[in-house]
Amino acid sequence: VDNYPTNGTPVIGPITLAPGAFTNFSGSYIAPKCCCEIVDTLTATGKDKCDSHIVQTTASQVCELLTSPALSVVKFCPTGQFPAGSLFSYSGAVTNSGDTTLTNVVVTANRPGDNTVLVGPIDLAPGESQSFTGSYTVPANSDPSTDIVVATGNDACRGTAVAAKADCVGAIPLAGNPILSSPTSSKSGITITWASSRGSNYIIQYSDTINNPNWIALPGTITATGDTAQMTDSSPAASQRYYRVLIVQ
């Protein structure tokens, strides 16, 4: 018998085995969603044909369960225009949308300053949610609808990092590796353009040789507001210069 899916689940038998004889068996069950691993124990029991003496033995195996950790976050915003100097208030919720407990769940916003903590760190069981609120005074030349909240956490089983982003419009796909297009030259300098993910932060680094291990960052961080982003190198002094774009986590 097996201890999964319930104690005493039949696997084989009753059968008769002569001295030295053996038989193979197999079994299956739906993996539980209770934990990171289970200890599966088989118990074999028999009775001596001569004197009815009971014999028993067990075999156990630690079975690691596959998990699919995931986070989702939503941001609910008021409608209307919010001029500079007015108060912008919003709410939202972060949800464990995976199948394993998440630890160190934190939700941050990029207003009124980078990494403003709204929630956490907390733990969330699968399906569990936590609401949050935030507010700030709208700065000049800004659009509150494009400001983002970022949720991060770790799979309790293996420490795998998960993340999600959202603005007033909805969920924002997480950025993959940015694709850098050919830089263009003008009187103002060399402009670098790359495929971006709205709300993600980027920096540009340069080097005069492609194999230089010490790349230098151009001043400033770019927060993408669309599918592409740009930065201009206003003083490319060298006769040749290589560029690379990095996501700022």
PDB file of C-alpha atoms in Angstrom:
ATOM      1  CA  VAL A   1       0.000   0.000   0.000  1.00  0.00           C
ATOM      2  CA  ASP A   2       1.025   3.672  -0.469  1.00  0.00           C
ATOM      3  CA  ASN A   3       0.478   6.676   1.767  1.00  0.00           C
ATOM      4  CA  TYR A   4      -0.661   8.777  -1.220  1.00  0.00           C
ATOM      5  CA  PRO A   5      -3.173   9.926  -2.246  1.00  0.00           C
ATOM      6  CA  THR A   6      -4.428   8.610   1.134  1.00  0.00           C
ATOM      7  CA  ASN A   7      -2.925   6.279   3.730  1.00  0.00           C
ATOM      8  CA  GLY A   8      -3.376   2.641   2.841  1.00  0.00           C
ATOM      9  CA  THR A   9      -3.976   3.131  -0.890  1.00  0.00           C
ATOM     10  CA  PRO A  10      -3.730  -0.371  -2.483  1.00  0.00           C
ATOM     11  CA  VAL A  11      -0.900  -0.847  -4.982  1.00  0.00           C
ATOM     12  CA  ILE A  12      -0.730  -4.608  -5.447  1.00  0.00           C
ATOM     13  CA  GLY A  13      -2.112  -7.741  -3.843  1.00  0.00           C
ATOM     14  CA  PRO A  14      -3.040  -9.800  -2.133  1.00  0.00           C
ATOM     15  CA  ILE A  15      -0.648 -12.198  -3.930  1.00  0.00           C
ATOM     16  CA  THR A  16       1.482 -15.206  -2.977  1.00  0.00           C
ATOM     17  CA  LEU A  17       5.290 -15.085  -3.298  1.00  0.00           C
ATOM     18  CA  ALA A  18       7.512 -18.177  -3.088  1.00  0.00           C
ATOM     19  CA  PRO A  19      10.969 -17.822  -1.469  1.00  0.00           C
ATOM     20  CA  GLY A  20      13.106 -15.531  -3.679  1.00  0.00           C
ATOM     21  CA  ALA A  21      10.180 -14.622  -5.921  1.00  0.00           C
ATOM     22  CA  PHE A  22       9.322 -11.026  -6.764  1.00  0.00           C
ATOM     23  CA  THR A  23       6.843  -9.067  -8.823  1.00  0.00           C
ATOM     24  CA  ASN A  24       6.814  -5.583 -10.260  1.00  0.00           C
ATOM     25  CA  PHE A  25       4.101  -3.017  -9.689  1.00  0.00           C
ATOM     26  CA  SER A  26       3.292   0.578 -10.582  1.00  0.00           C
ATOM     27  CA  GLY A  27       1.056   3.314  -9.317  1.00  0.00           C
ATOM     28  CA  SER A  28       0.134   6.942  -9.891  1.00  0.00           C
ATOM     29  CA  TYR A  29      -1.807   9.786  -8.320  1.00  0.00           C
ATOM     30  CA  ILE A  30      -2.363  13.502  -8.752  1.00  0.00           C
ATOM     31  CA  ALA A  31       0.454  15.438  -7.085  1.00  0.00           C
ATOM     32  CA  PRO A  32      -0.852  17.433  -4.097  1.00  0.00           C
ATOM     33  CA  LYS A  33      -0.518  21.221  -3.931  1.00  0.00           C
ATOM     34  CA  CYS A  34       0.296  21.246  -0.246  1.00  0.00           C
ATOM     35  CA  CYS A  35       4.002  21.741  -0.162  1.00  0.00           C
ATOM     36  CA  CYS A  36       7.410  21.840  -1.840  1.00  0.00           C
ATOM     37  CA  GLU A  37       8.007  18.104  -1.530  1.00  0.00           C
ATOM     38  CA  ILE A  38       6.329  14.972  -0.258  1.00  0.00           C
ATOM     39  CA  VAL A  39       7.673  11.822   1.380  1.00  0.00           C
ATOM     40  CA  ASP A  40       6.096   8.904  -0.478  1.00  0.00           C
ATOM     41  CA  THR A  41       6.166   5.685   1.568  1.00  0.00           C
ATOM     42  CA  LEU A  42       5.302   2.206   0.344  1.00  0.00           C
ATOM     43  CA  THR A  43       4.484  -0.452   2.923  1.00  0.00           C
ATOM     44  CA  ALA A  44       4.615  -4.155   2.053  1.00  0.00           C
ATOM     45  CA  THR A  45       2.961  -6.646   4.407  1.00  0.00           C
ATOM     46  CA  GLY A  46       2.812 -10.437   4.214  1.00  0.00           C
ATOM     47  CA  LYS A  47       2.042 -13.542   6.267  1.00  0.00           C
ATOM     48  CA  ASP A  48       4.209 -16.648   6.665  1.00  0.00           C
ATOM     49  CA  LYS A  49       2.251 -19.554   5.142  1.00  0.00           C
ATOM     50  CA  CYS A  50       3.494 -21.981   7.821  1.00  0.00           C
ATOM     51  CA  ASP A  51       2.814 -20.191  11.093  1.00  0.00           C
ATOM     52  CA  SER A  52       0.934 -17.007   9.989  1.00  0.00           C
ATOM     53  CA  HIS A  53       3.772 -14.784  11.270  1.00  0.00           C
ATOM     54  CA  ILE A  54       3.310 -11.222   9.946  1.00  0.00           C
ATOM     55  CA  VAL A  55       6.266  -9.562   8.176  1.00  0.00           C
ATOM     56  CA  GLN A  56       6.435  -5.982   7.022  1.00  0.00           C
ATOM     57  CA  THR A  57       8.869  -3.569   5.380  1.00  0.00           C
ATOM     58  CA  THR A  58       8.745  -0.034   4.021  1.00  0.00           C
ATOM     59  CA  ALA A  59      10.481   2.052   1.347  1.00  0.00           C
ATOM     60  CA  SER A  60      10.368   5.844   1.217  1.00  0.00           C
ATOM     61  CA  GLN A  61      11.388   8.456  -1.319  1.00  0.00           C
ATOM     62  CA  VAL A  62      11.448  12.266  -1.020  1.00  0.00           C
ATOM     63  CA  CYS A  63       9.701  13.553  -4.148  1.00  0.00           C
ATOM     64  CA  GLU A  64      10.260  17.191  -5.097  1.00  0.00           C
ATOM     65  CA  LEU A  65       7.136  18.811  -6.510  1.00  0.00           C
ATOM     66  CA  LEU A  66       7.281  21.136  -9.495  1.00  0.00           C
ATOM     67  CA  THR A  67       5.854  24.583  -8.798  1.00  0.00           C
ATOM     68  CA  SER A  68       4.775  27.531 -10.923  1.00  0.00           C
ATOM     69  CA  PRO A  69       5.306  30.658  -8.820  1.00  0.00           C
ATOM     70  CA  ALA A  70       3.613  33.805 -10.131  1.00  0.00           C
ATOM     71  CA  LEU A  71       2.513  37.259  -8.997  1.00  0.00           C
ATOM     72  CA  SER A  72      -0.082  39.639 -10.381  1.00  0.00           C
ATOM     73  CA  VAL A  73      -0.709  43.248  -9.438  1.00  0.00           C
ATOM     74  CA  VAL A  74      -3.408  45.748 -10.387  1.00  0.00           C
ATOM     75  CA  LYS A  75      -3.622  49.503  -9.886  1.00  0.00           C
ATOM     76  CA  PHE A  76      -6.964  51.309  -9.664  1.00  0.00           C
ATOM     77  CA  CYS A  77      -6.861  55.014 -10.506  1.00  0.00           C
ATOM     78  CA  PRO A  78      -9.425  57.832 -10.469  1.00  0.00           C
ATOM     79  CA  THR A  79     -10.520  59.379 -13.754  1.00  0.00           C
ATOM     80  CA  GLY A  80     -10.059  62.983 -14.779  1.00  0.00           C
ATOM     81  CA  GLN A  81      -7.187  65.432 -15.066  1.00  0.00           C
ATOM     82  CA  PHE A  82      -4.698  66.002 -12.275  1.00  0.00           C
ATOM     83  CA  PRO A  83      -2.738  69.228 -12.670  1.00  0.00           C
ATOM     84  CA  ALA A  84       0.652  69.785 -11.082  1.00  0.00           C
ATOM     85  CA  GLY A  85       0.352  70.334  -7.344  1.00  0.00           C
ATOM     86  CA  SER A  86      -2.865  68.337  -6.948  1.00  0.00           C
ATOM     87  CA  LEU A  87      -3.131  65.150  -4.876  1.00  0.00           C
ATOM     88  CA  PHE A  88      -3.304  61.902  -6.846  1.00  0.00           C
ATOM     89  CA  SER A  89      -4.634  58.931  -4.857  1.00  0.00           C
ATOM     90  CA  TYR A  90      -4.960  55.330  -6.038  1.00  0.00           C
ATOM     91  CA  SER A  91      -5.476  51.818  -4.736  1.00  0.00           C
ATOM     92  CA  GLY A  92      -4.596  48.331  -5.893  1.00  0.00           C
ATOM     93  CA  ALA A  93      -4.032  44.703  -4.971  1.00  0.00           C
ATOM     94  CA  VAL A  94      -1.249  42.169  -5.254  1.00  0.00           C
ATOM     95  CA  THR A  95      -2.183  38.485  -5.670  1.00  0.00           C
ATOM     96  CA  ASN A  96      -0.273  35.227  -5.503  1.00  0.00           C
ATOM     97  CA  SER A  97      -1.429  33.840  -8.844  1.00  0.00           C
ATOM     98  CA  GLY A  98       0.829  30.778  -8.711  1.00  0.00           C
ATOM     99  CA  ASP A  99       0.609  27.432  -6.945  1.00  0.00           C
ATOM    100  CA  THR A 100       3.180  27.868  -4.173  1.00  0.00           C
ATOM    101  CA  THR A 101       3.604  30.192  -1.196  1.00  0.00           C
ATOM    102  CA  LEU A 102       5.510  33.388  -1.919  1.00  0.00           C
ATOM    103  CA  THR A 103       7.754  35.068   0.644  1.00  0.00           C
ATOM    104  CA  ASN A 104       9.174  38.586   0.851  1.00  0.00           C
ATOM    105  CA  VAL A 105       6.353  40.000  -1.275  1.00  0.00           C
ATOM    106  CA  VAL A 106       6.856  43.754  -1.661  1.00  0.00           C
ATOM    107  CA  VAL A 107       4.940  46.305  -3.732  1.00  0.00           C
ATOM    108  CA  THR A 108       6.707  49.565  -4.571  1.00  0.00           C
ATOM    109  CA  ALA A 109       5.802  52.670  -6.564  1.00  0.00           C
ATOM    110  CA  ASN A 110       7.911  55.146  -8.525  1.00  0.00           C
ATOM    111  CA  ARG A 111       6.074  58.128  -6.950  1.00  0.00           C
ATOM    112  CA  PRO A 112       6.684  60.236  -4.929  1.00  0.00           C
ATOM    113  CA  GLY A 113      10.141  58.641  -5.193  1.00  0.00           C
ATOM    114  CA  ASP A 114      11.694  55.497  -6.608  1.00  0.00           C
ATOM    115  CA  ASN A 115      11.003  52.319  -4.599  1.00  0.00           C
ATOM    116  CA  THR A 116       8.310  53.852  -2.396  1.00  0.00           C
ATOM    117  CA  VAL A 117       7.057  50.847  -0.389  1.00  0.00           C
ATOM    118  CA  LEU A 118       3.287  50.277  -0.453  1.00  0.00           C
ATOM    119  CA  VAL A 119       3.140  46.692   0.859  1.00  0.00           C
ATOM    120  CA  GLY A 120       5.499  44.317   2.590  1.00  0.00           C
ATOM    121  CA  PRO A 121       7.501  42.400   3.011  1.00  0.00           C
ATOM    122  CA  ILE A 122       4.739  39.814   3.525  1.00  0.00           C
ATOM    123  CA  ASP A 123       4.015  36.171   2.660  1.00  0.00           C
ATOM    124  CA  LEU A 124       1.144  35.189   0.365  1.00  0.00           C
ATOM    125  CA  ALA A 125      -0.363  31.729   0.053  1.00  0.00           C
ATOM    126  CA  PRO A 126      -1.588  30.591  -3.384  1.00  0.00           C
ATOM    127  CA  GLY A 127      -4.622  32.688  -4.338  1.00  0.00           C
ATOM    128  CA  GLU A 128      -4.154  35.111  -1.439  1.00  0.00           C
ATOM    129  CA  SER A 129      -4.296  38.866  -2.078  1.00  0.00           C
ATOM    130  CA  GLN A 130      -3.287  42.023  -0.262  1.00  0.00           C
ATOM    131  CA  SER A 131      -4.764  45.440  -1.034  1.00  0.00           C
ATOM    132  CA  PHE A 132      -2.818  48.705  -0.900  1.00  0.00           C
ATOM    133  CA  THR A 133      -3.257  52.443  -1.354  1.00  0.00           C
ATOM    134  CA  GLY A 134      -0.941  55.247  -2.351  1.00  0.00           C
ATOM    135  CA  SER A 135      -0.950  58.987  -2.979  1.00  0.00           C
ATOM    136  CA  TYR A 136       1.418  61.798  -3.917  1.00  0.00           C
ATOM    137  CA  THR A 137       1.473  65.390  -5.066  1.00  0.00           C
ATOM    138  CA  VAL A 138       1.618  65.490  -8.863  1.00  0.00           C
ATOM    139  CA  PRO A 139       4.894  67.024 -10.079  1.00  0.00           C
ATOM    140  CA  ALA A 140       5.064  69.344 -13.074  1.00  0.00           C
ATOM    141  CA  ASN A 141       5.156  67.863 -16.592  1.00  0.00           C
ATOM    142  CA  SER A 142       4.061  64.405 -15.472  1.00  0.00           C
ATOM    143  CA  ASP A 143       1.257  61.992 -16.295  1.00  0.00           C
ATOM    144  CA  PRO A 144       0.039  60.048 -13.231  1.00  0.00           C
ATOM    145  CA  SER A 145      -1.574  57.407 -15.449  1.00  0.00           C
ATOM    146  CA  THR A 146       1.875  56.195 -16.565  1.00  0.00           C
ATOM    147  CA  ASP A 147       3.316  55.862 -13.069  1.00  0.00           C
ATOM    148  CA  ILE A 148       3.819  52.230 -12.123  1.00  0.00           C
ATOM    149  CA  VAL A 149       3.657  49.876  -9.175  1.00  0.00           C
ATOM    150  CA  VAL A 150       5.980  46.873  -9.053  1.00  0.00           C
ATOM    151  CA  ALA A 151       5.360  43.656  -7.098  1.00  0.00           C
ATOM    152  CA  THR A 152       8.208  41.249  -6.315  1.00  0.00           C
ATOM    153  CA  GLY A 153       8.499  38.072  -4.272  1.00  0.00           C
ATOM    154  CA  ASN A 154      10.222  34.689  -3.944  1.00  0.00           C
ATOM    155  CA  ASP A 155       9.031  31.113  -4.274  1.00  0.00           C
ATOM    156  CA  ALA A 156       9.089  29.614  -0.761  1.00  0.00           C
ATOM    157  CA  CYS A 157      10.258  26.272  -2.150  1.00  0.00           C
ATOM    158  CA  ARG A 158      13.307  27.278  -4.189  1.00  0.00           C
ATOM    159  CA  GLY A 159      13.671  31.023  -3.780  1.00  0.00           C
ATOM    160  CA  THR A 160      12.806  31.710  -7.417  1.00  0.00           C
ATOM    161  CA  ALA A 161      12.176  35.426  -7.945  1.00  0.00           C
ATOM    162  CA  VAL A 162       8.857  36.551  -9.461  1.00  0.00           C
ATOM    163  CA  ALA A 163       7.654  40.035 -10.384  1.00  0.00           C
ATOM    164  CA  ALA A 164       4.758  41.943 -11.929  1.00  0.00           C
ATOM    165  CA  LYS A 165       4.076  45.542 -12.946  1.00  0.00           C
ATOM    166  CA  ALA A 166       0.967  47.665 -13.502  1.00  0.00           C
ATOM    167  CA  ASP A 167      -0.093  51.221 -14.180  1.00  0.00           C
ATOM    168  CA  CYS A 168      -3.544  52.821 -14.385  1.00  0.00           C
ATOM    169  CA  VAL A 169      -4.189  51.139 -17.738  1.00  0.00           C
ATOM    170  CA  GLY A 170      -3.450  47.619 -16.539  1.00  0.00           C
ATOM    171  CA  ALA A 171      -0.747  44.988 -16.304  1.00  0.00           C
ATOM    172  CA  ILE A 172       2.593  45.754 -17.957  1.00  0.00           C
ATOM    173  CA  PRO A 173       4.491  42.848 -19.571  1.00  0.00           C
ATOM    174  CA  LEU A 174       7.847  42.360 -17.901  1.00  0.00           C
ATOM    175  CA  ALA A 175      10.775  43.432 -20.038  1.00  0.00           C
ATOM    176  CA  GLY A 176      12.946  40.865 -21.704  1.00  0.00           C
ATOM    177  CA  ASN A 177      16.364  41.593 -23.128  1.00  0.00           C
ATOM    178  CA  PRO A 178      16.206  45.009 -24.823  1.00  0.00           C
ATOM    179  CA  ILE A 179      17.034  45.080 -28.543  1.00  0.00           C
ATOM    180  CA  LEU A 180      19.411  47.873 -29.482  1.00  0.00           C
ATOM    181  CA  SER A 181      19.010  49.421 -32.941  1.00  0.00           C
ATOM    182  CA  SER A 182      21.782  51.132 -34.905  1.00  0.00           C
ATOM    183  CA  PRO A 183      22.791  54.442 -33.246  1.00  0.00           C
ATOM    184  CA  THR A 184      22.207  57.595 -35.314  1.00  0.00           C
ATOM    185  CA  SER A 185      24.471  60.651 -35.409  1.00  0.00           C
ATOM    186  CA  SER A 186      23.445  64.325 -35.399  1.00  0.00           C
ATOM    187  CA  LYS A 187      24.803  67.683 -34.251  1.00  0.00           C
ATOM    188  CA  SER A 188      23.560  66.965 -30.731  1.00  0.00           C
ATOM    189  CA  GLY A 189      25.489  63.695 -30.514  1.00  0.00           C
ATOM    190  CA  ILE A 190      24.801  60.012 -31.026  1.00  0.00           C
ATOM    191  CA  THR A 191      21.256  58.831 -30.272  1.00  0.00           C
ATOM    192  CA  ILE A 192      20.721  55.244 -29.142  1.00  0.00           C
ATOM    193  CA  THR A 193      17.263  53.699 -29.645  1.00  0.00           C
ATOM    194  CA  TRP A 194      16.055  50.362 -28.277  1.00  0.00           C
ATOM    195  CA  ALA A 195      12.907  48.273 -27.916  1.00  0.00           C
ATOM    196  CA  SER A 196      11.541  48.866 -24.429  1.00  0.00           C
ATOM    197  CA  SER A 197       8.813  47.866 -22.017  1.00  0.00           C
ATOM    198  CA  ARG A 198       6.663  50.704 -20.719  1.00  0.00           C
ATOM    199  CA  GLY A 199       7.563  51.595 -17.138  1.00  0.00           C
ATOM    200  CA  SER A 200      10.923  49.802 -17.143  1.00  0.00           C
ATOM    201  CA  ASN A 201      14.123  51.679 -16.290  1.00  0.00           C
ATOM    202  CA  TYR A 202      17.240  51.543 -18.468  1.00  0.00           C
ATOM    203  CA  ILE A 203      20.810  52.780 -18.524  1.00  0.00           C
ATOM    204  CA  ILE A 204      23.221  53.025 -21.458  1.00  0.00           C
ATOM    205  CA  GLN A 205      26.853  52.028 -21.155  1.00  0.00           C
ATOM    206  CA  TYR A 206      29.675  52.633 -23.632  1.00  0.00           C
ATOM    207  CA  SER A 207      33.192  51.442 -24.325  1.00  0.00           C
ATOM    208  CA  ASP A 208      35.823  52.318 -26.912  1.00  0.00           C
ATOM    209  CA  THR A 209      36.652  48.606 -27.361  1.00  0.00           C
ATOM    210  CA  ILE A 210      34.175  45.746 -27.522  1.00  0.00           C
ATOM    211  CA  ASN A 211      36.205  43.532 -25.156  1.00  0.00           C
ATOM    212  CA  ASN A 212      36.691  46.132 -22.431  1.00  0.00           C
ATOM    213  CA  PRO A 213      35.422  44.652 -19.117  1.00  0.00           C
ATOM    214  CA  ASN A 214      34.886  48.119 -17.637  1.00  0.00           C
ATOM    215  CA  TRP A 215      31.987  49.741 -19.473  1.00  0.00           C
ATOM    216  CA  ILE A 216      31.064  53.326 -18.511  1.00  0.00           C
ATOM    217  CA  ALA A 217      27.470  54.450 -17.951  1.00  0.00           C
ATOM    218  CA  LEU A 218      26.080  57.563 -19.582  1.00  0.00           C
ATOM    219  CA  PRO A 219      24.590  59.934 -17.001  1.00  0.00           C
ATOM    220  CA  GLY A 220      20.947  59.381 -16.119  1.00  0.00           C
ATOM    221  CA  THR A 221      18.335  56.644 -16.170  1.00  0.00           C
ATOM    222  CA  ILE A 222      15.617  56.402 -18.808  1.00  0.00           C
ATOM    223  CA  THR A 223      12.104  55.290 -17.824  1.00  0.00           C
ATOM    224  CA  ALA A 224      10.353  53.942 -20.915  1.00  0.00           C
ATOM    225  CA  THR A 225       6.941  55.396 -21.744  1.00  0.00           C
ATOM    226  CA  GLY A 226       6.318  53.314 -24.870  1.00  0.00           C
ATOM    227  CA  ASP A 227       7.567  50.480 -27.055  1.00  0.00           C
ATOM    228  CA  THR A 228      10.869  52.249 -27.753  1.00  0.00           C
ATOM    229  CA  ALA A 229      13.166  54.483 -25.723  1.00  0.00           C
ATOM    230  CA  GLN A 230      16.097  56.758 -26.563  1.00  0.00           C
ATOM    231  CA  MET A 231      19.169  58.314 -25.003  1.00  0.00           C
ATOM    232  CA  THR A 232      21.694  60.676 -26.586  1.00  0.00           C
ATOM    233  CA  ASP A 233      25.445  60.587 -26.021  1.00  0.00           C
ATOM    234  CA  SER A 234      26.300  64.273 -26.394  1.00  0.00           C
ATOM    235  CA  SER A 235      30.088  63.903 -26.204  1.00  0.00           C
ATOM    236  CA  PRO A 236      31.367  60.833 -28.054  1.00  0.00           C
ATOM    237  CA  ALA A 237      35.037  61.840 -27.996  1.00  0.00           C
ATOM    238  CA  ALA A 238      36.529  58.619 -29.351  1.00  0.00           C
ATOM    239  CA  SER A 239      36.775  57.783 -33.037  1.00  0.00           C
ATOM    240  CA  GLN A 240      34.663  54.688 -32.362  1.00  0.00           C
ATOM    241  CA  ARG A 241      32.354  53.765 -29.513  1.00  0.00           C
ATOM    242  CA  TYR A 242      30.290  50.714 -28.635  1.00  0.00           C
ATOM    243  CA  TYR A 243      27.015  50.899 -26.700  1.00  0.00           C
ATOM    244  CA  ARG A 244      24.904  48.492 -24.705  1.00  0.00           C
ATOM    245  CA  VAL A 245      21.562  48.961 -22.935  1.00  0.00           C
ATOM    246  CA  LEU A 246      20.798  47.421 -19.553  1.00  0.00           C
ATOM    247  CA  ILE A 247      17.575  47.019 -17.596  1.00  0.00           C
ATOM    248  CA  VAL A 248      17.776  48.512 -14.118  1.00  0.00           C
ATOM    249  CA  GLN A 249      16.141  46.034 -11.718  1.00  0.00           C
TER     250      GLN A 249
END
